[in-house]
Each structure stands twice: as structure tokens, then as C-alpha cells.
Amino acid sequence: MSKFKLRGLYTGDNEKIFNFCKLVDEKARSMGKAFFVADCEGHGAQIGEYCADDRSGWLVPIGEADDFERKWEMFQEDRTWPDASGYFVWEEWSQDDNGDIIIRFAKY
């Protein structure tokens, strides 16, 4: 059994990855959304208690998150992309002048 679990973001035993995913989750929730990871996209770094990485995925309105989670779980099993391209974004992190981690979601 995994030590850490965060819906749509992380299940595993690495506390530093889990801590970073909590930041991503908090940012999504502040926007009334839930973020479901498709893949890690690089730009990785260990910063104190965090293991940061840019990620691609779906930024879904919180009211649709339960329904979307079922599609996302199927994606995790067979890599069949959910029909939700309008929600597809990149999570990107940076640091401000004080060294604090900033999370943003971008569409390209």
C-alpha cells in the first residue's frame, strides 16, 4: 500500500513528490478546479521539502471531477486519452525572488 495518495496527482511513497503535488492541488482548488496528471514533462528539481516537475494533464471544474476521475482511471490503465481536450493544460512551476514555489497552469 502506498504511503501517500492525492486524487489525480500522486500515489506513492516519495514525500517530496507528494509535497509538491499538494501545492499543485491547492492551486487548482483555489481556481475551483481539480488537476489530473497525464505525464511529467521535465524541468525537475529538488527544492527543500519538494521534488518539483512540470506536468501535463486536465484541469477540470470541481463539479465535474468525480465523473472525470473515472475516465482518468481508465487512462491510467490503458493510456486511452479521455475526451476532454478542452481541459488539457500544462502545470508549470517557478520560484519567486524569495525562493517560494509558484504554480501556474497554461494552455498552448
N, CA, C and O atoms as a DFTB+ gen file, in Angstrom:
432 C
 N C O
     1  1       0.835      -1.180       0.000
     2  2       0.000       0.000       0.000
     3  2       0.883       1.247       0.000
     4  3       1.875       1.316       0.726
     5  1       0.515       2.226      -0.818
     6  2       1.287       3.451      -0.904
     7  2       1.069       4.324       0.327
     8  3      -0.020       4.376       0.899
     9  1       2.122       4.992       0.703
    10  2       2.085       5.840       1.881
    11  2       1.303       7.134       1.624
    12  3       0.595       7.621       2.506
    13  1       1.438       7.692       0.400
    14  2       0.814       8.976       0.071
    15  2      -0.133       8.824      -1.112
    16  3       0.169       8.113      -2.070
    17  1      -1.283       9.496      -1.042
    18  2      -2.235       9.468      -2.148
    19  2      -2.916      10.825      -2.239
    20  3      -3.374      11.378      -1.239
    21  1      -2.971      11.345      -3.453
    22  2      -3.648      12.608      -3.724
    23  2      -4.383      12.437      -5.052
    24  3      -3.753      12.261      -6.095
    25  1      -5.693      12.488      -5.013
    26  2      -6.528      12.195      -6.177
    27  2      -6.053      12.919      -7.427
    28  3      -5.899      14.140      -7.441
    29  1      -5.828      12.143      -8.465
    30  2      -5.470      12.699      -9.762
    31  2      -4.029      13.109      -9.918
    32  3      -3.587      13.414     -11.025
    33  1      -3.281      13.121      -8.821
    34  2      -1.925      13.656      -8.875
    35  2      -0.840      12.669      -8.499
    36  3       0.171      12.573      -9.194
    37  1      -1.026      11.930      -7.412
    38  2       0.093      11.112      -6.952
    39  2      -0.373      10.000      -6.038
    40  3      -1.220      10.199      -5.168
    41  1       0.197       8.820      -6.254
    42  2       0.087       7.705      -5.331
    43  2       1.477       7.094      -5.257
    44  3       2.000       6.625      -6.268
    45  1       2.071       7.093      -4.097
    46  2       3.416       6.540      -3.970
    47  2       3.993       6.783      -2.597
    48  3       3.281       7.119      -1.651
    49  1       5.299       6.606      -2.505
    50  2       5.974       6.673      -1.215
    51  2       6.965       7.828      -1.080
    52  3       7.629       7.946      -0.051
    53  1       7.077       8.680      -2.101
    54  2       8.042       9.766      -2.065
    55  2       7.391      11.027      -1.480
    56  3       6.545      11.654      -2.118
    57  1       7.790      11.379      -0.283
    58  2       7.167      12.514       0.410
    59  2       7.426      13.835      -0.310
    60  3       6.560      14.711      -0.310
    61  1       8.596      13.997      -0.919
    62  2       8.903      15.255      -1.613
    63  2       8.037      15.445      -2.859
    64  3       7.615      16.563      -3.157
    65  1       7.773      14.369      -3.579
    66  2       6.855      14.461      -4.725
    67  2       5.453      14.762      -4.216
    68  3       4.762      15.617      -4.770
    69  1       5.029      14.073      -3.174
    70  2       3.709      14.303      -2.591
    71  2       3.557      15.757      -2.147
    72  3       2.520      16.372      -2.395
    73  1       4.581      16.314      -1.493
    74  2       4.517      17.714      -1.043
    75  2       4.330      18.662      -2.216
    76  3       3.557      19.617      -2.133
    77  1       5.039      18.400      -3.312
    78  2       4.880      19.261      -4.484
    79  2       3.477      19.108      -5.076
    80  3       2.844      20.098      -5.444
    81  1       2.999      17.879      -5.166
    82  2       1.660      17.654      -5.704
    83  2       0.591      18.342      -4.866
    84  3      -0.428      18.776      -5.404
    85  1       0.807      18.448      -3.556
    86  2      -0.129      19.196      -2.706
    87  2      -0.180      20.659      -3.132
    88  3      -1.253      21.262      -3.132
    89  1       0.969      21.243      -3.496
    90  2       0.978      22.630      -3.984
    91  2       0.157      22.754      -5.262
    92  3      -0.611      23.703      -5.424
    93  1       0.322      21.794      -6.166
    94  2      -0.432      21.797      -7.422
    95  2      -1.921      21.678      -7.129
    96  3      -2.730      22.401      -7.711
    97  1      -2.285      20.773      -6.232
    98  2      -3.683      20.580      -5.859
    99  2      -4.273      21.840      -5.232
   100  3      -5.401      22.220      -5.547
   101  1      -3.522      22.485      -4.353
   102  2      -4.002      23.720      -3.711
   103  2      -4.241      24.814      -4.739
   104  3      -5.226      25.547      -4.644
   105  1      -3.347      24.934      -5.729
   106  2      -3.514      25.943      -6.774
   107  2      -4.771      25.655      -7.589
   108  3      -5.565      26.558      -7.854
   109  1      -4.949      24.389      -7.987
   110  2      -6.144      24.020      -8.758
   111  2      -7.411      24.297      -7.962
   112  3      -8.365      24.865      -8.493
   113  1      -7.427      23.906      -6.710
   114  2      -8.612      24.115      -5.866
   115  2      -8.915      25.606      -5.673
   116  3     -10.078      25.997      -5.573
   117  1      -7.874      26.431      -5.621
   118  2      -8.099      27.881      -5.478
   119  2      -8.804      28.457      -6.708
   120  3      -9.373      29.547      -6.658
   121  1      -8.759      27.716      -7.795
   122  2      -9.410      28.127      -9.042
   123  2     -10.752      27.416      -9.233
   124  3     -11.410      27.593     -10.258
   125  1     -11.159      26.602      -8.232
   126  2     -12.397      25.846      -8.348
   127  2     -12.267      24.651      -9.279
   128  3     -13.240      24.246      -9.916
   129  1     -11.073      24.089      -9.359
   130  2     -10.800      23.003     -10.301
   131  2     -10.033      21.876      -9.617
   132  3      -9.571      22.011      -8.484
   133  1      -9.913      20.765     -10.332
   134  2      -9.092      19.631      -9.909
   135  2      -8.147      19.314     -11.060
   136  3      -8.547      19.373     -12.223
   137  1      -6.895      18.978     -10.748
   138  2      -5.901      18.661     -11.776
   139  2      -5.622      17.167     -11.768
   140  3      -5.341      16.578     -10.725
   141  1      -5.705      16.560     -12.957
   142  2      -5.433      15.145     -13.146
   143  2      -4.232      15.018     -14.080
   144  3      -4.277      15.507     -15.209
   145  1      -3.170      14.378     -13.632
   146  2      -1.915      14.284     -14.374
   147  2      -2.023      13.310     -15.544
   148  3      -2.586      12.221     -15.425
   149  1      -1.463      13.739     -16.687
   150  2      -1.262      12.835     -17.817
   151  2       0.174      12.328     -17.794
   152  3       0.417      11.129     -17.930
   153  1       1.139      13.256     -17.618
   154  2       2.546      12.857     -17.659
   155  2       3.417      13.948     -17.054
   156  3       3.021      15.112     -16.980
   157  1       4.609      13.552     -16.625
   158  2       5.622      14.522     -16.209
   159  2       6.324      15.022     -17.459
   160  3       6.582      14.253     -18.385
   161  1       6.628      16.301     -17.483
   162  2       7.163      16.920     -18.699
   163  2       8.565      17.481     -18.523
   164  3       9.053      18.206     -19.391
   165  1       9.217      17.157     -17.414
   166  2      10.580      17.646     -17.219
   167  2      10.636      18.867     -16.320
   168  3       9.687      19.161     -15.594
   169  1      11.762      19.580     -16.374
   170  2      12.005      20.756     -15.544
   171  2      12.003      20.363     -14.068
   172  3      11.517      21.107     -13.216
   173  1      12.551      19.189     -13.781
   174  2      12.550      18.674     -12.420
   175  2      13.662      19.259     -11.564
   176  3      14.756      19.548     -12.050
   177  1      13.364      19.425     -10.291
   178  2      14.353      19.915      -9.331
   179  2      13.917      19.547      -7.922
   180  3      12.724      19.460      -7.631
   181  1      14.891      19.332      -7.056
   182  2      14.611      19.150      -5.637
   183  2      14.876      20.465      -4.937
   184  3      15.983      21.000      -4.981
   185  1      13.841      20.977      -4.290
   186  2      13.915      22.267      -3.613
   187  2      13.404      22.061      -2.194
   188  3      12.196      21.995      -1.966
   189  1      14.320      21.962      -1.248
   190  2      13.915      21.754       0.145
   191  2      13.071      20.508       0.291
   192  3      13.520      19.403      -0.011
   193  1      11.840      20.689       0.758
   194  2      10.943      19.561       1.003
   195  2      10.119      19.162      -0.225
   196  3       9.182      18.371      -0.115
   197  1      10.470      19.709      -1.398
   198  2       9.710      19.468      -2.619
   199  2      10.574      18.835      -3.709
   200  3      11.761      19.137      -3.841
   201  1       9.951      17.955      -4.483
   202  2      10.529      17.447      -5.717
   203  2       9.593      17.944      -6.816
   204  3       8.540      17.355      -7.059
   205  1       9.984      19.022      -7.470
   206  2       9.127      19.719      -8.425
   207  2       9.320      19.181      -9.834
   208  3      10.391      18.686     -10.185
   209  1       8.268      19.285     -10.633
   210  2       8.300      18.855     -12.028
   211  2       7.130      19.506     -12.748
   212  3       6.053      19.665     -12.174
   213  1       7.342      19.887     -14.016
   214  2       6.219      20.319     -14.838
   215  2       5.433      19.073     -15.241
   216  3       6.004      17.998     -15.420
   217  1       4.117      19.233     -15.380
   218  2       3.266      18.092     -15.725
   219  2       2.205      18.534     -16.726
   220  3       1.757      19.680     -16.710
   221  1       1.820      17.628     -17.578
   222  2       0.660      17.868     -18.439
   223  2      -0.521      17.132     -17.821
   224  3      -0.352      16.167     -17.076
   225  1      -1.723      17.609     -18.146
   226  2      -2.907      16.958     -17.617
   227  2      -4.164      17.765     -17.850
   228  3      -4.190      18.687     -18.666
   229  1      -5.196      17.409     -17.130
   230  2      -6.510      18.012     -17.311
   231  2      -6.875      18.836     -16.079
   232  3      -6.825      18.336     -14.955
   233  1      -7.241      20.093     -16.293
   234  2      -7.702      20.998     -15.237
   235  2      -9.216      21.078     -15.363
   236  3      -9.745      21.808     -16.201
   237  1      -9.902      20.319     -14.519
   238  2     -11.329      20.060     -14.654
   239  2     -12.105      20.837     -13.592
   240  3     -11.682      20.887     -12.437
   241  1     -13.243      21.450     -13.967
   242  2     -14.077      22.097     -12.945
   243  2     -14.405      21.102     -11.834
   244  3     -14.707      19.938     -12.100
   245  1     -14.344      21.564     -10.600
   246  2     -14.507      20.683      -9.445
   247  2     -15.834      19.920      -9.490
   248  3     -15.908      18.786      -9.018
   249  1     -16.865      20.521     -10.043
   250  2     -18.166      19.856     -10.143
   251  2     -18.176      18.685     -11.115
   252  3     -19.082      17.854     -11.064
   253  1     -17.179      18.603     -12.004
   254  2     -17.078      17.518     -12.977
   255  2     -15.993      16.509     -12.594
   256  3     -15.783      15.526     -13.305
   257  1     -15.313      16.746     -11.488
   258  2     -14.137      15.952     -11.120
   259  2     -14.462      14.485     -10.848
   260  3     -13.690      13.611     -11.241
   261  1     -15.578      14.192     -10.188
   262  2     -15.909      12.796      -9.898
   263  2     -16.137      12.005     -11.182
   264  3     -15.644      10.886     -11.318
   265  1     -16.881      12.582     -12.121
   266  2     -17.115      11.908     -13.404
   267  2     -15.810      11.773     -14.184
   268  3     -15.532      10.722     -14.761
   269  1     -15.017      12.832     -14.199
   270  2     -13.763      12.787     -14.954
   271  2     -12.795      11.772     -14.347
   272  3     -12.031      11.135     -15.072
   273  1     -12.822      11.621     -13.048
   274  2     -11.893      10.698     -12.400
   275  2     -12.025       9.278     -12.960
   276  3     -11.023       8.577     -13.100
   277  1     -13.245       8.850     -13.280
   278  2     -13.434       7.518     -13.862
   279  2     -12.735       7.419     -15.217
   280  3     -12.114       6.398     -15.513
   281  1     -12.824       8.458     -16.038
   282  2     -12.133       8.478     -17.332
   283  2     -10.623       8.470     -17.119
   284  3      -9.888       7.778     -17.823
   285  1     -10.179       9.239     -16.152
   286  2      -8.748       9.329     -15.864
   287  2      -8.200       7.990     -15.383
   288  3      -7.088       7.607     -15.745
   289  1      -8.979       7.276     -14.568
   290  2      -8.534       5.958     -14.098
   291  2      -8.384       4.986     -15.264
   292  3      -7.465       4.168     -15.270
   293  1      -9.278       5.067     -16.252
   294  2      -9.141       4.233     -17.449
   295  2      -7.878       4.618     -18.212
   296  3      -7.173       3.750     -18.727
   297  1      -7.592       5.910     -18.285
   298  2      -6.371       6.386     -18.943
   299  2      -5.145       5.805     -18.251
   300  3      -4.185       5.423     -18.919
   301  1      -5.165       5.734     -16.938
   302  2      -4.037       5.185     -16.191
   303  2      -3.808       3.710     -16.532
   304  3      -2.671       3.239     -16.534
   305  1      -4.889       2.989     -16.818
   306  2      -4.776       1.569     -17.120
   307  2      -4.326       1.298     -18.549
   308  3      -3.427       0.489     -18.775
   309  1      -4.953       1.979     -19.527
   310  2      -4.676       1.620     -20.927
   311  2      -4.181       2.778     -21.792
   312  3      -4.015       2.615     -23.001
   313  1      -3.945       3.938     -21.192
   314  2      -3.425       5.131     -21.881
   315  2      -4.349       5.621     -22.999
   316  3      -3.895       6.267     -23.944
   317  1      -5.645       5.314     -22.891
   318  2      -6.638       5.855     -23.810
   319  2      -7.024       7.238     -23.305
   320  3      -7.575       7.378     -22.213
   321  1      -6.731       8.261     -24.107
   322  2      -6.944       9.640     -23.669
   323  2      -8.421       9.953     -23.511
   324  3      -9.212       9.665     -24.409
   325  1      -8.804      10.536     -22.385
   326  2     -10.203      10.948     -22.188
   327  2     -10.598      12.007     -23.210
   328  3      -9.760      12.789     -23.658
   329  1     -11.862      12.027     -23.571
   330  2     -12.384      13.046     -24.473
   331  2     -12.640      14.314     -23.658
   332  3     -13.770      14.602     -23.264
   333  1     -11.576      15.052     -23.418
   334  2     -11.668      16.265     -22.596
   335  2     -10.565      17.236     -22.992
   336  3      -9.953      17.875     -22.137
   337  1     -10.317      17.342     -24.293
   338  2      -9.193      18.156     -24.752
   339  2      -9.325      19.625     -24.347
   340  3      -8.313      20.314     -24.215
   341  1     -10.531      20.109     -24.151
   342  2     -10.721      21.491     -23.735
   343  2     -10.154      21.794     -22.359
   344  3      -9.943      22.955     -22.008
   345  1      -9.907      20.749     -21.583
   346  2      -9.374      20.908     -20.232
   347  2      -7.871      20.650     -20.153
   348  3      -7.276      20.777     -19.082
   349  1      -7.253      20.288     -21.280
   350  2      -5.846      19.886     -21.248
   351  2      -4.931      21.097     -21.085
   352  3      -5.030      22.070     -21.834
   353  1      -4.033      21.025     -20.090
   354  2      -3.129      22.139     -19.772
   355  2      -1.761      21.596     -19.375
   356  3      -1.559      20.390     -19.229
   357  1      -0.848      22.514     -19.209
   358  2       0.454      22.207     -18.632
   359  2       0.561      22.918     -17.295
   360  3       0.298      24.116     -17.188
   361  1       0.948      22.168     -16.287
   362  2       1.285      22.764     -14.990
   363  2       2.772      23.087     -15.063
   364  3       3.592      22.229     -15.390
   365  1       3.104      24.331     -14.754
   366  2       4.499      24.768     -14.779
   367  2       4.821      25.431     -13.451
   368  3       4.006      26.171     -12.901
   369  1       5.995      25.165     -12.951
   370  2       6.401      25.757     -11.686
   371  2       7.583      26.686     -11.921
   372  3       8.334      26.546     -12.887
   373  1       7.721      27.624     -11.019
   374  2       8.877      28.531     -10.997
   375  2       9.069      28.959      -9.549
   376  3       8.303      28.572      -8.666
   377  1      10.083      29.749      -9.324
   378  2      10.312      30.299      -7.988
   379  2      10.307      31.815      -8.065
   380  3      10.792      32.399      -9.035
   381  1       9.755      32.451      -7.036
   382  2       9.785      33.910      -6.981
   383  2      11.107      34.368      -6.366
   384  3      11.974      33.545      -6.070
   385  1      11.257      35.654      -6.179
   386  2      12.508      36.219      -5.652
   387  2      12.834      35.734      -4.240
   388  3      13.991      35.769      -3.819
   389  1      11.821      35.287      -3.519
   390  2      12.033      34.769      -2.159
   391  2      12.308      33.266      -2.145
   392  3      12.539      32.688      -1.083
   393  1      12.284      32.635      -3.313
   394  2      12.510      31.200      -3.395
   395  2      11.255      30.360      -3.223
   396  3      11.322      29.131      -3.227
   397  1      10.095      31.025      -3.072
   398  2       8.840      30.292      -2.944
   399  2       8.433      29.718      -4.295
   400  3       8.655      30.336      -5.336
   401  1       7.839      28.538      -4.267
   402  2       7.402      27.889      -5.496
   403  2       6.068      28.470      -5.943
   404  3       5.126      28.591      -5.159
   405  1       6.013      28.824      -7.209
   406  2       4.800      29.360      -7.840
   407  2       4.309      28.316      -8.841
   408  3       5.091      27.807      -9.643
   409  1       3.030      28.003      -8.796
   410  2       2.406      27.054      -9.717
   411  2       1.507      27.830     -10.659
   412  3       0.759      28.710     -10.234
   413  1       1.584      27.499     -11.946
   414  2       0.648      28.089     -12.894
   415  2       0.213      27.011     -13.888
   416  3       0.925      26.034     -14.118
   417  1      -0.962      27.210     -14.467
   418  2      -1.479      26.310     -15.481
   419  2      -1.532      27.089     -16.781
   420  3      -1.994      28.230     -16.808
   421  1      -1.060      26.476     -17.864
   422  2      -1.009      27.169     -19.155
   423  2      -1.569      26.275     -20.247
   424  3      -1.419      25.053     -20.214
   425  1      -2.221      26.913     -21.220
   426  2      -2.678      26.229     -22.432
   427  2      -1.811      26.722     -23.575
   428  3      -1.519      27.914     -23.677
   429  1      -1.405      25.811     -24.424
   430  2      -0.599      26.187     -25.591
   431  2      -1.289      25.748     -26.848
   432  3      -0.775      25.970     -27.944
